[in-house]
Amino acid sequence: MARTFMYPRPRPRGLLGRKLEADEQLVLGAGLVGGLFAALLITSIPLKIAAFAAVAGTCAWATLAPYKGRTYLRWFEIRRTYKRQLRDGSLLYKSKAPSAGRFLDGRRAAIDVPVGVPQDMQWITARTAYGEIAVTLQPHELMFTAAVEVEGMRDFGSLDTQDKESLIRAYEHLLKTTADSGGRIRRLQWIARVIPSDPNAHARDAAARRDSTSPAWLQQSYNELIQKVAVTAEDRRLILAVGIPYTPDLVAEARRYGTLHEGYAITLGKEIESFVRTLGRGQLRHVRNLDEAGLASYLHHAYAPSHWIDDTTGMDRVTCWPAELDARDKKHMASRSWEVSEDSWYSMTAWVKELPVLPAGINFLAPLLLYVQDVIFSVSVTMDLVPTDQAISEAMADATVELGTADKKAGKIEDPRDQKAQSASLSTMKDIANGAAGTRLAAWITVTSPNADALRRDGDTIRAASSRAGVRLEWCDNEHHRAFANTLPFLGGLLTGGR
């Protein structure tokens, strides 16, 4: 049976600017045209001005003015989409994996994915010197993604400030060389997954398996061994996902091989292998590639932590999704694994609305990543790698805007907040010129709990820890299912091309 492959279609870009969505441009344009039309129909000049200001001002307010942390138009679209999905039933997902079956050549039949996850994904298996790795093509995002598990320096917290800063500089060098190397990787996603564990589980298991008839010297030796075993109360995983844009050059190179699918596997495998070899520059250790079974197991665990990450038995591109997903509640979503019959896990996701505005130390996220106990959560940071020349150009444009809009009239005191913004723009421009990496990032945090009451308590714990770290959160009500997907290794949560 021949393998079919989907070609991504280019996404339409805006006309007025990169930071305005198409619907925002439409509302602004309609407000301007409507205001002019209303002014033409009215004869009185004061009424002309009032009518134009009312129509155009209302549309501008709905599009640009802050409203509940976003804008009125953004909330309107979120609520409209939520109601539409509620009507068509897509917010209640039930996996068809048990009845999907297989083809004669062993391939699994494709099934629908949960709401919020990138649609029409294609799975590719690429080979590298470090083993197989699963690559997913997201046609609507024009992006190939793959994930590896890495490990940072274990004793980072015990290092002195100078050694910590040298490690940070090594990490910055990794980002800069990746952005400026001319390679295909243009996006990175870091996912810190924290899962509480039972520190006494090993001792209880040893006591249950102990043979009371064994010699005393063996009993004593085993007791000493148990005391020396290092046990932690949390299992911490660091997942690094890489994104390679779908480009005509990549397609042309893939066509040099027998089939397009084979060409993608070979080309992307070489690119990912080359990147993994450079992880040592950032003081990162490669642990393993996430092949199809590994990635599927991680995805299933993310929806339902009762499934352990390392349990890859029977996991593939079909069984990776939860057995059920209920996203109809505005405050959270509920998901259930195959391992349980009735119990569901409840999750809610927040986006990082604001990073620290004051100078922060190297360990500024320690209250969130290290000091939170007995909470299952993931912290995802998606980065667009910007080449140095482009980063300097954008920084110069920002600095020009800040300085150009400053009101420095004689006899008028300048707003200190404007001074701070101007200094930050100039400092960013100088830092990039001195070798700092240019990145554009977005961060998301997902909290998962066994019931709704525990979810509210754990959410308050994460919010308090974020406040101590100088980070402000906003829970994504009405769209937790979509925001949850931004903490999966699909490099979501960041607009393509900075639009």
Coordinates of C-alpha atoms in Angstrom, one line a residue:
M1 CA 0.0 0.0 0.0
A2 CA 1.5 3.3 -1.1
R3 CA 2.3 5.9 1.6
T4 CA 0.5 9.2 1.2
F5 CA 2.1 12.5 2.4
M6 CA 0.5 15.8 2.9
Y7 CA 2.1 19.1 1.6
P8 CA 1.6 22.0 3.9
R9 CA -0.1 25.1 2.6
P10 CA 1.3 28.5 3.3
R11 CA -0.5 30.5 6.0
P12 CA -1.9 33.9 4.9
R13 CA 0.0 36.8 6.4
G14 CA -1.4 40.1 7.5
L15 CA -1.4 43.3 5.5
L16 CA -1.0 46.1 8.0
G17 CA 1.7 44.7 10.3
R18 CA 3.3 41.7 11.8
K19 CA 1.7 42.1 15.3
L20 CA -1.9 42.3 14.2
E21 CA -4.0 39.3 13.4
A22 CA -6.2 39.2 10.3
D23 CA -9.4 39.7 12.3
E24 CA -7.8 42.7 14.2
Q25 CA -6.9 44.3 10.9
L26 CA -10.4 43.7 9.6
V27 CA -12.0 45.4 12.6
L28 CA -9.7 48.4 12.5
G29 CA -10.3 48.8 8.8
A30 CA -14.0 48.4 9.2
G31 CA -13.9 51.0 12.0
L32 CA -12.1 53.5 9.8
V33 CA -14.3 53.0 6.8
G34 CA -17.5 53.0 8.9
G35 CA -16.4 56.2 10.6
L36 CA -15.7 57.9 7.3
F37 CA -19.0 56.7 5.9
A38 CA -20.9 58.0 9.0
A39 CA -19.2 61.3 8.6
L40 CA -20.3 61.6 5.0
L41 CA -23.9 61.0 5.9
I42 CA -24.1 63.7 8.5
T43 CA -24.1 67.4 7.6
S44 CA -23.1 69.0 10.9
I45 CA -19.4 69.2 11.4
P46 CA -19.5 68.6 15.2
L47 CA -21.7 65.6 14.6
K48 CA -19.3 64.4 11.8
I49 CA -16.4 64.4 14.3
A50 CA -18.5 62.8 17.0
A51 CA -19.7 60.0 14.7
F52 CA -16.3 59.3 13.3
A53 CA -14.8 59.2 16.8
A54 CA -17.5 56.9 18.1
V55 CA -17.3 54.4 15.3
A56 CA -13.5 54.4 14.7
G57 CA -12.8 54.8 18.5
T58 CA -15.0 51.8 19.4
C59 CA -13.3 49.6 16.9
A60 CA -9.8 50.8 18.0
W61 CA -10.7 50.2 21.7
A62 CA -11.9 46.7 21.0
T63 CA -8.8 45.9 19.1
L64 CA -6.0 47.7 21.0
A65 CA -7.1 48.6 24.5
P66 CA -6.3 46.2 27.4
Y67 CA -9.4 44.3 28.6
K68 CA -9.1 41.6 31.3
G69 CA -5.4 41.0 30.5
R70 CA -6.0 40.9 26.8
T71 CA -8.2 42.8 24.4
Y72 CA -12.0 42.7 24.0
L73 CA -11.6 41.3 20.4
R74 CA -9.3 38.5 21.7
W75 CA -11.8 37.6 24.3
F76 CA -14.6 37.8 21.8
E77 CA -12.8 35.3 19.5
I78 CA -12.0 33.0 22.4
R79 CA -15.6 32.9 23.7
R80 CA -16.9 32.5 20.1
T81 CA -14.6 29.6 19.4
Y82 CA -15.4 27.9 22.8
K83 CA -19.1 28.1 22.1
R84 CA -18.7 26.7 18.6
Q85 CA -16.6 23.8 19.8
L86 CA -19.1 23.2 22.6
R87 CA -21.9 22.9 20.0
D88 CA -20.1 20.6 17.6
G89 CA -18.9 18.3 20.4
S90 CA -15.2 18.6 19.7
L91 CA -14.5 19.5 23.4
L92 CA -15.4 15.9 24.4
Y93 CA -12.9 13.5 22.9
K94 CA -13.0 9.7 23.0
S95 CA -10.1 7.9 21.4
K96 CA -10.8 5.4 18.6
A97 CA -7.6 3.6 19.1
P98 CA -9.2 0.3 20.2
S99 CA -11.1 0.0 16.9
A100 CA -8.6 1.7 14.6
G101 CA -6.8 -1.6 13.6
R102 CA -3.8 -2.0 11.4
F103 CA -3.1 -2.3 7.7
L104 CA -1.6 -5.5 6.2
D105 CA 1.9 -3.9 6.1
G106 CA 1.7 -3.3 9.9
R107 CA 0.9 0.4 9.9
R108 CA -1.6 1.8 12.3
A109 CA -4.6 3.5 10.9
A110 CA -4.7 7.2 11.7
I111 CA -7.3 8.5 14.2
D112 CA -8.5 11.9 15.3
V113 CA -6.4 13.8 17.8
P114 CA -7.7 15.7 20.9
V115 CA -8.9 19.2 20.5
G116 CA -6.1 21.8 20.8
V117 CA -3.4 19.4 19.4
P118 CA -2.0 20.3 15.9
Q119 CA -4.3 18.7 13.4
D120 CA -3.2 16.5 10.4
M121 CA 0.2 15.7 11.9
Q122 CA 2.4 13.3 10.0
W123 CA 4.8 11.1 11.9
I124 CA 8.3 10.3 10.5
T125 CA 11.0 8.0 12.0
A126 CA 14.5 9.4 11.4
R127 CA 17.7 7.6 12.3
T128 CA 20.7 9.3 14.0
A129 CA 23.9 8.1 15.6
Y130 CA 22.1 8.3 18.9
G131 CA 19.2 6.1 17.9
E132 CA 15.8 6.6 16.2
I133 CA 13.9 9.7 16.8
A134 CA 10.3 10.6 16.0
V135 CA 9.7 13.7 13.8
T136 CA 6.3 15.2 13.4
L137 CA 5.3 17.4 10.5
Q138 CA 2.6 20.0 11.4
P139 CA 1.2 21.1 8.0
H140 CA -0.7 24.1 9.3
E141 CA 2.4 25.5 11.1
L142 CA 4.9 24.6 8.4
M143 CA 7.1 23.0 11.0
F144 CA 8.9 19.7 11.6
T145 CA 9.4 18.9 15.3
A146 CA 11.5 16.4 17.3
A147 CA 12.3 16.0 21.0
V148 CA 15.2 14.7 23.0
E149 CA 15.7 14.3 26.7
V150 CA 18.7 16.2 28.1
E151 CA 20.2 16.7 31.6
G152 CA 21.9 19.8 32.9
M153 CA 24.6 20.0 35.4
R154 CA 23.5 18.2 38.6
D155 CA 25.3 20.3 41.1
F156 CA 24.5 23.7 39.5
G157 CA 23.1 25.0 42.8
S158 CA 26.3 24.3 44.7
L159 CA 28.5 26.2 42.3
D160 CA 29.7 29.7 43.1
T161 CA 28.5 32.7 41.1
Q162 CA 31.4 32.9 38.7
D163 CA 31.0 29.2 37.7
K164 CA 27.2 29.7 37.3
E165 CA 27.8 32.7 35.0
S166 CA 30.2 30.8 32.9
L167 CA 27.6 28.1 32.4
I168 CA 25.1 30.7 31.4
R169 CA 27.5 32.1 28.9
A170 CA 28.0 28.6 27.5
Y171 CA 24.3 28.2 27.1
E172 CA 24.1 31.6 25.4
H173 CA 26.8 30.5 23.0
L174 CA 24.8 27.4 22.1
L175 CA 21.8 29.5 21.2
K176 CA 23.9 32.0 19.3
T177 CA 25.8 29.4 17.3
T178 CA 22.5 27.6 16.5
A179 CA 20.9 30.8 15.3
D180 CA 24.0 31.9 13.2
S181 CA 25.3 28.6 12.0
G182 CA 23.1 28.6 8.9
G183 CA 21.4 25.4 9.9
R184 CA 17.8 24.5 9.6
I185 CA 16.8 24.6 13.3
R186 CA 15.0 27.9 14.0
R187 CA 13.0 27.1 17.1
L188 CA 13.6 25.4 20.5
Q189 CA 11.3 24.4 23.3
W190 CA 12.4 23.6 26.8
I191 CA 10.0 21.6 28.9
A192 CA 10.7 21.0 32.6
R193 CA 8.5 18.2 33.9
V194 CA 8.2 17.8 37.7
I195 CA 6.5 14.7 39.1
P196 CA 6.3 14.0 42.8
S197 CA 7.5 10.6 43.9
D198 CA 7.4 8.6 47.1
P199 CA 10.9 8.7 48.8
N200 CA 10.0 5.7 51.0
A201 CA 8.8 3.4 48.2
H202 CA 12.2 1.7 47.8
A203 CA 12.4 1.0 51.6
R204 CA 8.9 -0.4 51.7
D205 CA 9.6 -2.6 48.7
A206 CA 12.8 -3.9 50.2
A207 CA 11.0 -4.7 53.5
A208 CA 8.3 -6.6 51.6
R209 CA 10.9 -8.6 49.7
R210 CA 13.2 -9.3 52.6
D211 CA 13.9 -12.9 53.4
S212 CA 13.8 -13.4 57.1
T213 CA 15.7 -16.6 56.9
S214 CA 18.8 -15.0 55.3
P215 CA 22.0 -14.7 57.4
A216 CA 22.4 -11.8 59.8
W217 CA 25.5 -10.4 58.0
L218 CA 23.5 -10.3 54.8
Q219 CA 20.6 -8.5 56.5
Q220 CA 23.1 -5.9 58.0
S221 CA 24.8 -5.4 54.6
Y222 CA 21.5 -4.8 52.9
N223 CA 20.4 -2.3 55.6
E224 CA 23.6 -0.3 55.0
L225 CA 23.0 -0.4 51.3
I226 CA 19.4 1.0 51.6
Q227 CA 20.7 3.8 53.8
K228 CA 23.2 4.8 51.2
V229 CA 20.7 4.9 48.3
A230 CA 20.0 8.5 47.3
V231 CA 16.2 9.0 47.0
T232 CA 14.6 12.2 45.8
A233 CA 11.0 13.2 46.4
E234 CA 10.6 14.5 42.8
D235 CA 11.3 13.1 39.4
R236 CA 12.5 15.9 37.2
R237 CA 12.7 15.6 33.4
L238 CA 14.1 18.1 30.9
I239 CA 12.8 17.7 27.4
L240 CA 14.3 19.7 24.5
A241 CA 12.2 20.0 21.3
V242 CA 13.7 21.4 18.1
G243 CA 11.8 22.9 15.3
I244 CA 12.8 22.9 11.6
P245 CA 10.7 25.1 9.3
Y246 CA 9.2 23.5 6.2
T247 CA 11.0 25.3 3.3
P248 CA 11.3 24.7 -0.5
D249 CA 15.1 24.1 0.0
L250 CA 14.3 21.2 2.5
V251 CA 11.8 19.7 0.0
A252 CA 14.3 19.9 -2.8
E253 CA 17.0 18.2 -0.7
A254 CA 14.5 15.5 0.3
R255 CA 13.5 14.8 -3.3
R256 CA 17.1 13.6 -4.0
Y257 CA 16.2 10.3 -2.3
G258 CA 13.9 7.5 -3.3
T259 CA 10.7 8.8 -1.7
L260 CA 9.8 12.1 -0.1
H261 CA 9.2 10.4 3.2
E262 CA 12.6 8.7 3.1
G263 CA 14.2 12.0 2.1
Y264 CA 12.7 13.8 5.0
A265 CA 13.8 11.1 7.4
I266 CA 17.5 11.2 6.2
T267 CA 17.7 15.0 5.9
L268 CA 16.1 15.8 9.2
G269 CA 18.0 13.0 10.9
K270 CA 21.3 14.5 9.9
E271 CA 20.2 18.0 11.0
I272 CA 19.1 16.7 14.5
E273 CA 22.2 14.6 14.9
S274 CA 24.4 17.6 14.2
F275 CA 22.5 19.7 16.8
V276 CA 22.7 17.0 19.4
R277 CA 26.5 16.9 19.0
T278 CA 26.6 20.6 19.9
L279 CA 24.7 20.2 23.2
G280 CA 28.0 19.8 25.1
R281 CA 28.8 23.5 24.3
G282 CA 25.9 24.5 26.5
Q283 CA 26.9 22.1 29.3
L284 CA 24.0 19.8 28.5
R285 CA 24.1 16.0 28.4
H286 CA 22.1 14.1 25.9
V287 CA 20.1 11.4 27.7
R288 CA 18.0 9.8 24.9
N289 CA 16.1 10.5 21.8
L290 CA 12.3 10.3 22.0
D291 CA 11.5 7.8 19.3
E292 CA 7.9 7.0 18.4
A293 CA 7.3 4.9 21.5
G294 CA 9.1 7.3 23.8
L295 CA 7.3 10.4 22.5
A296 CA 3.9 8.6 22.6
S297 CA 4.5 7.5 26.2
Y298 CA 5.4 11.1 27.2
L299 CA 2.3 12.5 25.5
H300 CA 0.1 10.0 27.2
H301 CA 1.7 10.7 30.6
A302 CA 1.2 14.4 30.1
Y303 CA -2.5 13.9 29.9
A304 CA -2.7 11.3 32.6
P305 CA 0.3 11.0 35.0
S306 CA -0.9 7.6 36.1
H307 CA 0.9 6.3 33.0
W308 CA 4.6 6.5 33.7
I309 CA 6.9 8.3 31.2
D310 CA 9.2 5.3 30.7
D311 CA 6.5 2.7 30.2
T312 CA 6.6 2.5 26.4
T313 CA 4.9 -0.9 26.1
G314 CA 2.3 -0.7 23.3
M315 CA 2.8 3.0 22.8
D316 CA 2.7 4.5 19.3
R317 CA 1.2 7.4 17.3
V318 CA -2.3 6.1 17.9
T319 CA -2.2 5.0 21.6
C320 CA -0.4 8.2 22.7
W321 CA -3.6 10.2 23.1
P322 CA -5.8 9.9 26.2
A323 CA -8.7 7.5 26.3
E324 CA -11.0 10.5 27.0
L325 CA -10.6 14.2 27.2
D326 CA -13.3 16.6 28.5
A327 CA -12.6 20.2 27.9
R328 CA -16.1 21.5 28.3
D329 CA -15.4 23.2 31.7
K330 CA -14.2 26.7 31.4
K331 CA -11.8 26.5 34.3
H332 CA -10.0 23.2 33.6
M333 CA -9.9 20.1 31.4
A334 CA -10.2 16.4 32.5
S335 CA -8.5 13.5 30.9
R336 CA -8.3 9.8 31.5
S337 CA -5.7 7.2 30.7
W338 CA -6.2 3.6 29.5
E339 CA -4.8 2.2 32.8
V340 CA -7.8 3.4 34.9
S341 CA -11.5 2.9 34.4
E342 CA -13.1 6.0 35.9
D343 CA -10.6 8.3 37.6
S344 CA -9.7 11.4 35.7
W345 CA -6.8 13.9 35.9
Y346 CA -7.6 17.6 35.9
S347 CA -5.3 20.1 34.2
M348 CA -5.2 23.8 33.7
T349 CA -2.6 26.0 31.9
A350 CA -1.4 29.5 32.4
W351 CA 0.7 31.6 30.2
V352 CA 3.5 33.7 31.6
K353 CA 2.1 37.2 31.2
E354 CA 5.2 39.0 32.5
L355 CA 8.8 38.1 33.2
P356 CA 10.7 39.9 35.9
V357 CA 11.0 43.7 35.2
L358 CA 13.8 44.2 37.6
P359 CA 17.3 42.7 37.3
A360 CA 17.1 39.0 38.3
G361 CA 19.7 36.6 39.4
I362 CA 20.7 33.3 37.8
N363 CA 18.4 31.3 40.1
F364 CA 15.4 33.6 39.9
L365 CA 13.1 30.6 38.9
A366 CA 14.2 28.5 41.8
P367 CA 11.1 29.2 43.9
L368 CA 9.1 27.7 41.0
L369 CA 11.3 24.9 39.7
L370 CA 13.0 23.7 43.0
Y371 CA 10.9 24.7 46.0
V372 CA 7.4 23.6 45.0
Q373 CA 6.6 20.2 46.5
D374 CA 3.9 17.6 45.8
V375 CA 2.6 19.3 42.7
I376 CA 2.7 17.8 39.2
F377 CA 3.4 20.5 36.7
S378 CA 5.3 21.4 33.4
V379 CA 7.0 24.6 32.5
S380 CA 7.4 25.2 28.8
V381 CA 9.5 27.9 27.2
T382 CA 9.4 28.2 23.4
M383 CA 12.1 30.2 21.7
D384 CA 12.5 31.5 18.2
L385 CA 16.2 31.8 17.3
V386 CA 16.9 35.1 15.6
P387 CA 20.1 35.6 13.7
T388 CA 22.4 38.3 15.1
D389 CA 22.0 40.7 12.2
Q390 CA 18.2 40.5 12.3
A391 CA 18.2 40.8 16.1
I392 CA 20.3 43.9 15.9
S393 CA 18.0 45.4 13.3
E394 CA 14.9 44.7 15.4
A395 CA 16.6 46.1 18.5
M396 CA 17.6 49.3 16.7
A397 CA 14.0 49.7 15.5
D398 CA 12.7 49.3 19.1
A399 CA 15.2 51.8 20.4
T400 CA 14.3 54.2 17.7
V401 CA 10.6 54.0 18.5
E402 CA 11.3 54.5 22.3
L403 CA 13.5 57.5 21.7
G404 CA 11.3 58.9 19.0
T405 CA 8.2 58.8 21.2
A406 CA 9.8 60.3 24.2
D407 CA 8.5 63.7 25.3
K408 CA 11.6 65.7 26.1
K409 CA 10.2 69.2 26.0
A410 CA 12.0 71.8 28.0
G411 CA 10.6 72.3 31.5
K412 CA 8.7 69.0 31.5
I413 CA 9.7 66.1 33.8
E414 CA 10.2 62.9 31.8
D415 CA 8.3 59.9 33.0
P416 CA 10.8 57.5 34.7
R417 CA 9.0 54.5 33.2
D418 CA 9.8 55.9 29.7
Q419 CA 13.4 56.4 30.8
K420 CA 13.5 52.8 31.9
A421 CA 12.1 51.5 28.6
Q422 CA 14.6 53.6 26.7
S423 CA 17.5 52.2 28.7
A424 CA 16.3 48.7 28.3
S425 CA 16.0 49.1 24.5
L426 CA 19.5 50.5 24.3
S427 CA 20.9 47.9 26.6
T428 CA 19.3 45.1 24.5
M429 CA 20.9 46.5 21.4
K430 CA 24.3 46.7 22.9
D431 CA 24.0 43.2 24.4
I432 CA 23.2 41.7 21.0
A433 CA 26.1 43.6 19.4
N434 CA 28.4 42.1 22.1
G435 CA 27.4 38.6 21.2
A436 CA 24.3 37.8 23.2
A437 CA 21.8 35.5 21.4
G438 CA 18.7 37.1 19.9
T439 CA 15.6 35.1 20.9
R440 CA 11.8 35.6 21.0
L441 CA 10.1 33.5 23.6
A442 CA 6.8 32.6 25.2
A443 CA 6.4 30.5 28.4
W444 CA 3.5 28.4 29.7
I445 CA 2.8 26.4 32.8
T446 CA 0.5 23.4 33.2
V447 CA -0.7 22.0 36.5
T448 CA -2.2 18.6 36.8
S449 CA -4.0 17.1 39.8
P450 CA -6.2 14.0 40.6
N451 CA -9.3 16.1 41.4
A452 CA -10.8 19.6 40.9
D453 CA -10.2 20.7 44.6
A454 CA -6.6 19.6 44.5
L455 CA -6.2 21.4 41.2
R456 CA -7.3 24.7 42.7
R457 CA -5.0 24.3 45.6
D458 CA -2.0 23.3 43.4
G459 CA -2.8 26.2 41.1
D460 CA -2.6 28.7 44.0
T461 CA 0.7 27.1 45.0
I462 CA 2.1 27.6 41.5
R463 CA 0.9 31.1 41.3
A464 CA 2.5 32.0 44.7
A465 CA 5.8 30.4 43.6
S466 CA 5.7 32.3 40.4
S467 CA 5.1 35.6 42.2
R468 CA 8.2 34.9 44.4
A469 CA 10.1 34.4 41.2
G470 CA 8.9 37.7 39.8
V471 CA 6.7 36.0 37.1
R472 CA 3.1 36.9 36.5
L473 CA 0.6 34.3 35.3
E474 CA -2.8 34.3 33.7
W475 CA -4.9 31.2 33.5
C476 CA -6.2 30.4 30.1
D477 CA -9.9 30.0 30.9
N478 CA -12.2 28.8 28.0
E479 CA -9.1 27.5 26.1
H480 CA -7.2 25.2 28.5
H481 CA -7.3 22.5 25.9
R482 CA -5.4 24.7 23.4
A483 CA -3.0 26.1 26.0
F484 CA -2.3 22.6 27.3
A485 CA -0.9 21.7 23.9
N486 CA 1.6 24.5 24.2
T487 CA 3.3 22.5 27.0
L488 CA 3.6 19.4 24.8
P489 CA 6.8 19.0 22.7
F490 CA 5.2 20.5 19.6
L491 CA 6.8 23.9 19.9
G492 CA 3.5 25.7 20.2
G493 CA 2.6 28.9 22.0
L494 CA 4.6 31.3 19.7
L495 CA 3.3 32.9 16.5
T496 CA 5.1 32.0 13.4
G497 CA 7.3 34.7 12.1
G498 CA 6.5 37.1 14.9
R499 CA 3.1 38.0 13.5

